[in-house]
CSV table of C-alpha atoms in Angstrom, one decimal:
chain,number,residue,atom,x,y,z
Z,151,UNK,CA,52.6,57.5,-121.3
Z,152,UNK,CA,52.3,61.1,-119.8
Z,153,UNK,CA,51.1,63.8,-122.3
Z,154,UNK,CA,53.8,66.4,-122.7
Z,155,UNK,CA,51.7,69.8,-122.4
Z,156,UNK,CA,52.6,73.3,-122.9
Z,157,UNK,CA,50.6,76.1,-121.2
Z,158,UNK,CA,51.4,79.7,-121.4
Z,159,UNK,CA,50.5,83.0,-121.7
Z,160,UNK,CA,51.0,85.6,-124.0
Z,161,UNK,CA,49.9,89.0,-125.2
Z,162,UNK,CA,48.0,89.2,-128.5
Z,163,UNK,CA,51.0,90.3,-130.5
Z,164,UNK,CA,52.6,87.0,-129.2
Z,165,UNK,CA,55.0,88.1,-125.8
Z,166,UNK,CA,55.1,86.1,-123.1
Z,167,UNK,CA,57.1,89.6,-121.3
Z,168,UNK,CA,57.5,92.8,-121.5
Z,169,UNK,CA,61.2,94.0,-122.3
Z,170,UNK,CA,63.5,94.2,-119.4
Z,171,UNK,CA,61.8,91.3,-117.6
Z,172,UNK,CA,63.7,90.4,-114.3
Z,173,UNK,CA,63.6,90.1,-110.2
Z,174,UNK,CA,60.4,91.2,-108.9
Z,175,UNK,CA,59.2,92.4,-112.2
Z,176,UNK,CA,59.2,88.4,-113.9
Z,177,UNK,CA,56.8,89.8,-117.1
Z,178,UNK,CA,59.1,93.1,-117.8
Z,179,UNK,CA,57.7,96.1,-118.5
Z,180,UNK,CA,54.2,96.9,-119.2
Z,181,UNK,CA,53.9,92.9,-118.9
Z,182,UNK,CA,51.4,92.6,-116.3
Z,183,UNK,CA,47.7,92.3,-117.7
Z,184,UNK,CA,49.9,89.2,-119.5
Z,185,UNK,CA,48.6,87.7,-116.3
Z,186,UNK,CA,45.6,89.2,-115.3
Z,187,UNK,CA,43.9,86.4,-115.9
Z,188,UNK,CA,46.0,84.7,-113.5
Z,189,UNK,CA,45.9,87.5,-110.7
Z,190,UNK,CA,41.8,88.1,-110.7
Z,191,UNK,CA,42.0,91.0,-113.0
Z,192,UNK,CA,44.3,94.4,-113.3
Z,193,UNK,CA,47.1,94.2,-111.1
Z,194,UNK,CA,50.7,95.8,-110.7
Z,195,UNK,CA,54.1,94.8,-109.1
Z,196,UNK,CA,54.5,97.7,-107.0
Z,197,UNK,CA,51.0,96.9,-105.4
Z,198,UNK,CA,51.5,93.3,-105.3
Z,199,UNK,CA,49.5,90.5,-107.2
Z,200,UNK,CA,45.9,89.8,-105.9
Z,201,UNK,CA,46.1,86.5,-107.1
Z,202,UNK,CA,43.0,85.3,-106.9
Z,203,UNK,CA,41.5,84.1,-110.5
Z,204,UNK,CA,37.8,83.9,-110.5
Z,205,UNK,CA,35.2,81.8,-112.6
Z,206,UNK,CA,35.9,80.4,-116.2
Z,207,UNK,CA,39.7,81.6,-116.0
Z,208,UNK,CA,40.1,79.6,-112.3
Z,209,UNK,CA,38.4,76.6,-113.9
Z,210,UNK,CA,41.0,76.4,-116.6
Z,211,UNK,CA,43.8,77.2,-114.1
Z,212,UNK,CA,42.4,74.2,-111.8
Z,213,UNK,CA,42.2,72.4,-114.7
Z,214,UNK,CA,45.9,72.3,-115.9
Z,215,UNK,CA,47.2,72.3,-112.0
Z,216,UNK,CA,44.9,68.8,-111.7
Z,217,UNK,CA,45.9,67.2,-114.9
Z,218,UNK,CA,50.0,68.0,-114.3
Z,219,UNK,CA,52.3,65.6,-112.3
Z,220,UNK,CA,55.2,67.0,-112.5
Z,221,UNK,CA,56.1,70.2,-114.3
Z,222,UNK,CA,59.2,71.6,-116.1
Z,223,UNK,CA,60.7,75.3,-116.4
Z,224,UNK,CA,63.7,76.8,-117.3
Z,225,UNK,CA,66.0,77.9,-115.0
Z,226,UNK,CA,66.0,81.9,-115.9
Z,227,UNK,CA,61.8,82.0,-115.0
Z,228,UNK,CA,62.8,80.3,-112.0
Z,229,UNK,CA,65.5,83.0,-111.6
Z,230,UNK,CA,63.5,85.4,-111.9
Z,231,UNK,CA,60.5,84.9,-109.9
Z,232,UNK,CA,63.2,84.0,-107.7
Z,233,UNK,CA,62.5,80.5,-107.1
Z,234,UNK,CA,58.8,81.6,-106.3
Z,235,UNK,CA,60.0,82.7,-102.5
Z,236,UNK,CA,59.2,80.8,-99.6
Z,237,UNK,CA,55.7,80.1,-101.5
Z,238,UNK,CA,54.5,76.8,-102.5
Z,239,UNK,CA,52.5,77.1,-105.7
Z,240,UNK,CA,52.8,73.9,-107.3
Z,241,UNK,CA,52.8,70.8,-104.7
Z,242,UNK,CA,54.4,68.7,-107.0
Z,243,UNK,CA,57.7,67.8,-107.9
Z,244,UNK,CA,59.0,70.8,-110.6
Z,245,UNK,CA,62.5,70.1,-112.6
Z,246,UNK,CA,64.4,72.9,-114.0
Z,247,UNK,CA,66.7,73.2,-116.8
Z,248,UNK,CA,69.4,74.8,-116.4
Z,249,UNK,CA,73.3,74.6,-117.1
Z,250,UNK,CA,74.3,75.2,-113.9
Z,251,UNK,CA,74.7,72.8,-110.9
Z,252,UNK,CA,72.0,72.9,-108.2
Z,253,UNK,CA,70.8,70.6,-105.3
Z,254,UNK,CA,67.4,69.5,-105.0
Z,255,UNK,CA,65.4,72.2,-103.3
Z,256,UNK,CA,62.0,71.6,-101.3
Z,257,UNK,CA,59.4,74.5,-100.5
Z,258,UNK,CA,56.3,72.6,-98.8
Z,259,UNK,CA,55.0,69.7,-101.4
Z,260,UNK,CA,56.8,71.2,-103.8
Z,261,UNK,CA,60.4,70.2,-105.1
Z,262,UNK,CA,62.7,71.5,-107.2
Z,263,UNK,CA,65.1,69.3,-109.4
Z,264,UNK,CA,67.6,71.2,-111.2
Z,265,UNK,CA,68.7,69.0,-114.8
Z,266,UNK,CA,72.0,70.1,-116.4
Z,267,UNK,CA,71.4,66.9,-119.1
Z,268,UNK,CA,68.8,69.5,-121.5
Z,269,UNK,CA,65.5,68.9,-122.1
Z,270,UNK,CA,65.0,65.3,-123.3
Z,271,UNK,CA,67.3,64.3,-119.8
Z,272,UNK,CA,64.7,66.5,-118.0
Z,273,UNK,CA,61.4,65.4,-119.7
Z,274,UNK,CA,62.7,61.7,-118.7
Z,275,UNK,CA,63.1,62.8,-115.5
Z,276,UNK,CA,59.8,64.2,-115.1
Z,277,UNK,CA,57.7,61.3,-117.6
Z,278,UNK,CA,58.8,59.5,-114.4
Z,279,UNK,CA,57.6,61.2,-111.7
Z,280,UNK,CA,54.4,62.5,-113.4
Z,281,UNK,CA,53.6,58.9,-114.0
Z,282,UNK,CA,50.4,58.4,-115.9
Z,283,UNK,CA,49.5,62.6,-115.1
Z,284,UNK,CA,50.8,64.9,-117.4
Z,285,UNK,CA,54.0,67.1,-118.0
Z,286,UNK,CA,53.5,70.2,-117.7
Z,287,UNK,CA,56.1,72.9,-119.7
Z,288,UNK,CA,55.6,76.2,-118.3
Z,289,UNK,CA,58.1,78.5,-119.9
Z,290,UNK,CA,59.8,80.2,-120.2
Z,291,UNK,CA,59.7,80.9,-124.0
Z,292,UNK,CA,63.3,79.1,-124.8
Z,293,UNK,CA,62.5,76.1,-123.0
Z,294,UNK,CA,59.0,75.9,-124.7
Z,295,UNK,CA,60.6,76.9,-128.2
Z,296,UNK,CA,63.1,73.8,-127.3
Z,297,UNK,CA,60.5,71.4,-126.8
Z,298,UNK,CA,58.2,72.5,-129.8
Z,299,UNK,CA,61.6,72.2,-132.2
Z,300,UNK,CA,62.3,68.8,-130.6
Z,301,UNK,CA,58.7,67.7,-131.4
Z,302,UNK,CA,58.4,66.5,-128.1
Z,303,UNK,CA,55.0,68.3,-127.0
Z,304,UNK,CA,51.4,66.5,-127.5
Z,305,UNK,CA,49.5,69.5,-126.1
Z,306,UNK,CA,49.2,73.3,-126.1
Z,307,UNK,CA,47.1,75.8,-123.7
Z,308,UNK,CA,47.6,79.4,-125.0
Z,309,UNK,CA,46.3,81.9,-122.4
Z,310,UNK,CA,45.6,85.0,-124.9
Z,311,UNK,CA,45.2,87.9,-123.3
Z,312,UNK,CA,43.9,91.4,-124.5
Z,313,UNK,CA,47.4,93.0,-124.6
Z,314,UNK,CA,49.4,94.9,-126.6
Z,315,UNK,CA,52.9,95.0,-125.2
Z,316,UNK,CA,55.2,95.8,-128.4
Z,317,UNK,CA,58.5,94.5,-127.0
Z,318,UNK,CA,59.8,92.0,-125.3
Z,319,UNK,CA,60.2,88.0,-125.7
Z,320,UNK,CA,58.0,86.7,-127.8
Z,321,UNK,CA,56.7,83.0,-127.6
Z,322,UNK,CA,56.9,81.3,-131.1
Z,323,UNK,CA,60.6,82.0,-132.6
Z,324,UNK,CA,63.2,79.5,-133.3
Z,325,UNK,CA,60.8,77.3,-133.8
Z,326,UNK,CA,62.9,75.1,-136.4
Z,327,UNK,CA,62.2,73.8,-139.7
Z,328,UNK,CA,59.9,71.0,-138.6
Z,329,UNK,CA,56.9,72.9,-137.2
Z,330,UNK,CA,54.0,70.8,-136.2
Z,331,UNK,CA,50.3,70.6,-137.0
Z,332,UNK,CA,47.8,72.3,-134.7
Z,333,UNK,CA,44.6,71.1,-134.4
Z,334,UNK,CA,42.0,73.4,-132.0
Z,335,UNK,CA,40.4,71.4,-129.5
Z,336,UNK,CA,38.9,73.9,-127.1
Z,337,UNK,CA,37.7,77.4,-126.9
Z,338,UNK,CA,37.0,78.7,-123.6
Z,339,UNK,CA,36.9,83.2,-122.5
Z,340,UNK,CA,36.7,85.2,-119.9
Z,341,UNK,CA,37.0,89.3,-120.1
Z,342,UNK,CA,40.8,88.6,-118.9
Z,343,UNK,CA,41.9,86.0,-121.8
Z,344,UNK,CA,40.7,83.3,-124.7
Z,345,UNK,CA,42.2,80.2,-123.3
Z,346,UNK,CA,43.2,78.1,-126.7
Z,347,UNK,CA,43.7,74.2,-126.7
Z,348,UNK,CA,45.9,72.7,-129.6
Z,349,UNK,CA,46.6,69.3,-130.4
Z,350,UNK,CA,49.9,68.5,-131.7
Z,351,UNK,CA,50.3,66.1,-134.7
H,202,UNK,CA,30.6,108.6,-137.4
H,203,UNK,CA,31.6,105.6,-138.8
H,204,UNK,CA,33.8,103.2,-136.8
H,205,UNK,CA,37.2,101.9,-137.9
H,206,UNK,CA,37.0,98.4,-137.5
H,207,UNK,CA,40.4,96.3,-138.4
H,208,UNK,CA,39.3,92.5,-139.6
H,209,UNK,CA,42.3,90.2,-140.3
H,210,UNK,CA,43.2,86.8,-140.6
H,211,UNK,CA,46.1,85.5,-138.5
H,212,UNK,CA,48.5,82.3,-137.5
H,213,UNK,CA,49.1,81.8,-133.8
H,214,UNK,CA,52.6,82.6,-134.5
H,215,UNK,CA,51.6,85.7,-135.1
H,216,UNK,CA,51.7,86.1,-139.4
H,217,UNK,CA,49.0,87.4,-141.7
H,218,UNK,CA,51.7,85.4,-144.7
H,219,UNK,CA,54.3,83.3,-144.8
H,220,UNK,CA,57.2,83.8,-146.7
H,221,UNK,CA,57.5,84.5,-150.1
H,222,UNK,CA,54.2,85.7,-150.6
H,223,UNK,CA,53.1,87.1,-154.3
H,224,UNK,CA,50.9,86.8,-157.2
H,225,UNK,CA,49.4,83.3,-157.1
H,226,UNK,CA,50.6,82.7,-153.6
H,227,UNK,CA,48.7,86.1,-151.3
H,228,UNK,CA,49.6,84.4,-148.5
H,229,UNK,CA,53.2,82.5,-148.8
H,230,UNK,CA,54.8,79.2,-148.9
H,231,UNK,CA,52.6,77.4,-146.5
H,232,UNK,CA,50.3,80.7,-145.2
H,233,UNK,CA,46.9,78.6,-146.6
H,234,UNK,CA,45.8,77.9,-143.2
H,235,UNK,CA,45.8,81.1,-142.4
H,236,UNK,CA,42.6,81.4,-144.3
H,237,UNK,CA,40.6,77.6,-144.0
H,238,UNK,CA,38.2,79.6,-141.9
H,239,UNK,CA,37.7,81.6,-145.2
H,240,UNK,CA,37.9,78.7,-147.7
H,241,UNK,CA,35.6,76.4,-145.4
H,242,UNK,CA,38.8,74.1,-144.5
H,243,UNK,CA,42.1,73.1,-145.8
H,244,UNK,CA,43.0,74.3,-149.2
H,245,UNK,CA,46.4,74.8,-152.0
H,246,UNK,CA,46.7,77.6,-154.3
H,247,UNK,CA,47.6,74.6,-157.0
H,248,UNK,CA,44.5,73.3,-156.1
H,249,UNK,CA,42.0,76.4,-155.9
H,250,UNK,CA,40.0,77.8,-153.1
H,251,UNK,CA,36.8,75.6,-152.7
H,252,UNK,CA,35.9,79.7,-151.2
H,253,UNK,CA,32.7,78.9,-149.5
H,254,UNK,CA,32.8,79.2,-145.5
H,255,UNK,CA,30.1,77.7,-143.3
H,256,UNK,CA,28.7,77.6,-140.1
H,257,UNK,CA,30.2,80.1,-137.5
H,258,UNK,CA,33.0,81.2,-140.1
H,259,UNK,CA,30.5,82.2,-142.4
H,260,UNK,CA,28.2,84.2,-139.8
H,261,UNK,CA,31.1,86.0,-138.7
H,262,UNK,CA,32.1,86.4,-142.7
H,263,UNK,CA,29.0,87.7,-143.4
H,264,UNK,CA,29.0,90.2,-139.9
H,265,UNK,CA,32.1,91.7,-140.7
H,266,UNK,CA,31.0,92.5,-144.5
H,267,UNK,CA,27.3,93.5,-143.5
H,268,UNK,CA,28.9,95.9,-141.4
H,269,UNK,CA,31.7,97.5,-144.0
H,270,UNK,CA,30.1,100.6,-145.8
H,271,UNK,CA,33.6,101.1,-147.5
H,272,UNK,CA,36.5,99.0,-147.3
H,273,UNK,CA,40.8,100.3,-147.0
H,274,UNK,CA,43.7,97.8,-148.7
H,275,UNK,CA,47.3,98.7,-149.3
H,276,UNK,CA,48.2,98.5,-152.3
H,277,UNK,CA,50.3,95.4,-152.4
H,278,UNK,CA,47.9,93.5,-150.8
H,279,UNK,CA,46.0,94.9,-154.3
H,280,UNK,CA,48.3,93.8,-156.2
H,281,UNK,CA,49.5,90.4,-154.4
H,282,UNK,CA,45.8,89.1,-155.1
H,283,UNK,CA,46.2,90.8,-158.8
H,284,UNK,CA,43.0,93.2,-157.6
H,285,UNK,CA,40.8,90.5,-157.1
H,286,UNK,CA,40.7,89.9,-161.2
H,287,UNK,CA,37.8,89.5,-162.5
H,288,UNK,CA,35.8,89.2,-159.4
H,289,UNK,CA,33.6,91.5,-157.3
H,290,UNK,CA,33.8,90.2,-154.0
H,291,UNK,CA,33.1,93.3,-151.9
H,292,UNK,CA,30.1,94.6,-153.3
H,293,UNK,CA,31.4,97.9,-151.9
H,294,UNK,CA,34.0,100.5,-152.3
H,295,UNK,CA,37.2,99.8,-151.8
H,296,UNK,CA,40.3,102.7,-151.2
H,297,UNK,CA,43.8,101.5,-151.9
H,298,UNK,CA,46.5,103.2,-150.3
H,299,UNK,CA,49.5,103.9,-152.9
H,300,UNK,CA,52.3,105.9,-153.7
H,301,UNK,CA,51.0,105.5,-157.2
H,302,UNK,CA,48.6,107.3,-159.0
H,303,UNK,CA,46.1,105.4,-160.8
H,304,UNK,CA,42.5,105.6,-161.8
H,305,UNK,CA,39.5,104.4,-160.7
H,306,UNK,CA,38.7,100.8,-161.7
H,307,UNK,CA,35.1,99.4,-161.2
H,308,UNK,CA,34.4,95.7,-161.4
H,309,UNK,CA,30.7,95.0,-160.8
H,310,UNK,CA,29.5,96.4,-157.7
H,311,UNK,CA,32.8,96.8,-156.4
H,312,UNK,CA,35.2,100.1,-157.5
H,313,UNK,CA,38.5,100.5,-156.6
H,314,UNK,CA,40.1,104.6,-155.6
H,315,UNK,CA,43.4,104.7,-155.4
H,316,UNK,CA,44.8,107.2,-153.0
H,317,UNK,CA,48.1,108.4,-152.9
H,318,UNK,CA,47.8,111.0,-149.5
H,319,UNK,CA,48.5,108.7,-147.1
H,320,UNK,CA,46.0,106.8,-144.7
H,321,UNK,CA,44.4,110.0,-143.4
H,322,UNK,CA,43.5,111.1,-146.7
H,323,UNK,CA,42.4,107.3,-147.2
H,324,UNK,CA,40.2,107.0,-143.9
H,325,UNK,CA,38.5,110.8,-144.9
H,326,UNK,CA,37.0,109.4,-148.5
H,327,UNK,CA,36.3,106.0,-147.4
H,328,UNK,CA,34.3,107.7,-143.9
H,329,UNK,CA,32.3,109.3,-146.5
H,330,UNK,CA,31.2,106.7,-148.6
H,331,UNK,CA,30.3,104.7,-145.7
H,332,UNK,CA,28.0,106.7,-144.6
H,333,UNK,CA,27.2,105.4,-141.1
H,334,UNK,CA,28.7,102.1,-141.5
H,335,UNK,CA,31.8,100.8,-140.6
H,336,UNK,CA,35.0,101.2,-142.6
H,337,UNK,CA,37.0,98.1,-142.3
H,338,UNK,CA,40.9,98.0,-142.9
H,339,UNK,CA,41.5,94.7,-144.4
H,340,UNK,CA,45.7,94.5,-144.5
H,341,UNK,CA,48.3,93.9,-145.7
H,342,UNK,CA,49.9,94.0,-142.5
H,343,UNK,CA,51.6,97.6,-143.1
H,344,UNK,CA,48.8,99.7,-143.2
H,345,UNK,CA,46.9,98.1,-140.5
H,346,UNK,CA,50.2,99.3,-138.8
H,347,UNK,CA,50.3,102.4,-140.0
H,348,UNK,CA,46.5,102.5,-138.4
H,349,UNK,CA,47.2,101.5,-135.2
H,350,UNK,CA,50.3,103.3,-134.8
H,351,UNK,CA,47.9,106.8,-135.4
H,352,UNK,CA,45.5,105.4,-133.1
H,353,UNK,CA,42.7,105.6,-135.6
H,354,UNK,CA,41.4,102.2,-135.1
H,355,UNK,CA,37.8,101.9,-132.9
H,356,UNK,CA,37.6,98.1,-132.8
H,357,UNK,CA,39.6,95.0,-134.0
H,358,UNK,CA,38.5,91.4,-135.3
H,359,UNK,CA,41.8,88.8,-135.2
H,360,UNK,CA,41.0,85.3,-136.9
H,361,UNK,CA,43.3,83.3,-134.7
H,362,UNK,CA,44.2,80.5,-137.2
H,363,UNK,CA,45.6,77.3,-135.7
H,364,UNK,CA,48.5,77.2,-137.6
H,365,UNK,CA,51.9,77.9,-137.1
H,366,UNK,CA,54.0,79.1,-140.2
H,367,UNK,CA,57.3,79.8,-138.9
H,368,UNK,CA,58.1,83.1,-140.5
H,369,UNK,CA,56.9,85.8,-143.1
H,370,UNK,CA,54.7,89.0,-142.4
H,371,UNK,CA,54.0,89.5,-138.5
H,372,UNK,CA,50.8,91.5,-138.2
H,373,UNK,CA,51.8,93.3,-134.6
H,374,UNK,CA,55.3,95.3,-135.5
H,375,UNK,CA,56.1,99.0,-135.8
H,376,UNK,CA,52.9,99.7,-133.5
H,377,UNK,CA,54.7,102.8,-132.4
H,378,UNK,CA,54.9,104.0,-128.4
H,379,UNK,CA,51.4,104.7,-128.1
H,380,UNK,CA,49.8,101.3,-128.0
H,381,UNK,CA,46.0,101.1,-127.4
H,382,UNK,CA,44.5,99.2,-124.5
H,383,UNK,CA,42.0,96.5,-125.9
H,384,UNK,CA,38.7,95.3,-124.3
H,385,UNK,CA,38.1,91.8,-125.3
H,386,UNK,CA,34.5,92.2,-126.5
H,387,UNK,CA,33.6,88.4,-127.8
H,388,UNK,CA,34.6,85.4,-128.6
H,389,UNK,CA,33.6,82.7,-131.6
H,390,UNK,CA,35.1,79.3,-132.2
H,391,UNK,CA,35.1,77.0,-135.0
H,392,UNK,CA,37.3,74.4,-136.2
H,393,UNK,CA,39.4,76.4,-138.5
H,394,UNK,CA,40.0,79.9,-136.2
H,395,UNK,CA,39.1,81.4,-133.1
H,396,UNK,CA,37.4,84.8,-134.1
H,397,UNK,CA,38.0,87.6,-131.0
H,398,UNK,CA,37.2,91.0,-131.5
H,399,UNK,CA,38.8,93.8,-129.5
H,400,UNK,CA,37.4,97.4,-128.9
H,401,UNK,CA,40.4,100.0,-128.5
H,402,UNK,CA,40.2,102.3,-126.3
């Protein structure tokens, strides 16, 4: 059956955003070198992402992108990277949790499903259309939180990057009473993160 | 001048101890993990540390100590592992920052100043006894705060422990507004931690 996979980022002191995270600014304040990593190296909203990751950190990002069939987020992220515009990042079939009503959306290869039955309705949902590939739970930080409480993830990718960013939403909270085993399967670094591999037991 | 390197042991959640933590039990009701790297795998308090790291643990062990010329605890930390009893383990001096007075206390190799002027008055006598090595803040949490919050801290060591423990002491709180950029300088991996050091700048 499809591994259930977690990969995210976060700042050394455990954010996954800056405070006052929203519309055009999805990692808050002072949230960007979160995802430098992602973007190439140092980069800023107001100048625009270069997005363009580069050597060990675009092996690991090819990496996850290969191994996921289908891939799940939570319906304020896609708020507020606003759907991810008129861009088609993913080429796979993305479902969203949410509480609110949506119809199916398609940008490109990509679609989005929006799920108002919570997360085990969603992972279903997804198990089926990743079919022997991976899930893939992206964030944000509540849906991830959800499925770590649940015990319903096999795998973990933390993207660690050199930042200290004091405030904002940090990644492992409300984790419930039943926290699960970690075992470290991989190490791999780049000037921009240490990207972490966990097993889940 | 000597360098103020922080070294400290921490779960990917983010905690130097879990909860409860106190004489018998330094690092809380399931914190243990925290330290494997230290202990050279999993370990109890009811049980007693096996305390003999290997491999890459125990290079970057020894590193950190052949570095220290003096070494800075808070004073619960002092008192949470009962002042290391009967043991030397640091070889070194050590400066306890306190609120309360007390004398000097040698054991072995190792003496202890207690310092009640706060963690300038700390850093100034344990610069001078290290001469031109390093002076490395070992925790608790709070006064490796306190350090970083005055921006007195030249490079950082975080044993990333693959454990998550839920809640008890977070290391990164009460960093203040003026919060350092980090260079990620290198990585090493073992089974028991990912060790990254940091250079603040």
């Amino acid at each position: 059956m499809a591994k259930v996979v977690v990969d995210i980022s976060m700042s050394l002191d455990g954010f996954v955003a800056g405070p006052h995270d929203g519309l055009g600014r999805g990692l808050g304040e002072g949230g960007e070198p979160i995802h430098n990593w992602v973007m190439g190296g140092p980069w800023t909203y107001a100048a625009g992402p270069p997005f363009q990751a580069s050597g060990v950190d675009q092996e690991v990002l090819s990496e996850s992108f290969a191994a996921a069939g289908a891939i799940i987020v939570g319906r304020r992220m896609y708020d507020v990277v606003d759907g991810w515009g008129d861009e088609s990042p993913f080429d796979r079939p993305v479902f969203v949790v949410t509480s609110r009503p949506h119809p199916v959306r398609t940008v490109g290869k990509t679609s989005y499903t929006f799920v108002t039955g919570g997360i085990h309705a969603t992972l279903a949902l997804a198990r089926e259309a990743a079919r022997d590939q991976d899930v893939s739970v992206g964030g944000g930080a509540r849906v991830i939180q959800q499925f770590l409480a649940e015990g319903l993830v096999d795998e973990m990718q933390v993207h660690l990057a050199p930042v200290l960013v004091g405030a904002g939403t940090r990644l492992f909270e409300h984790l419930g009473p039943r926290l699960p085993r970690l075992e470290q399967t991989r190490v791999r670094e780049s000037e921009n993160a240490t990207h972490i591999r966990y097993r889940l037991v």
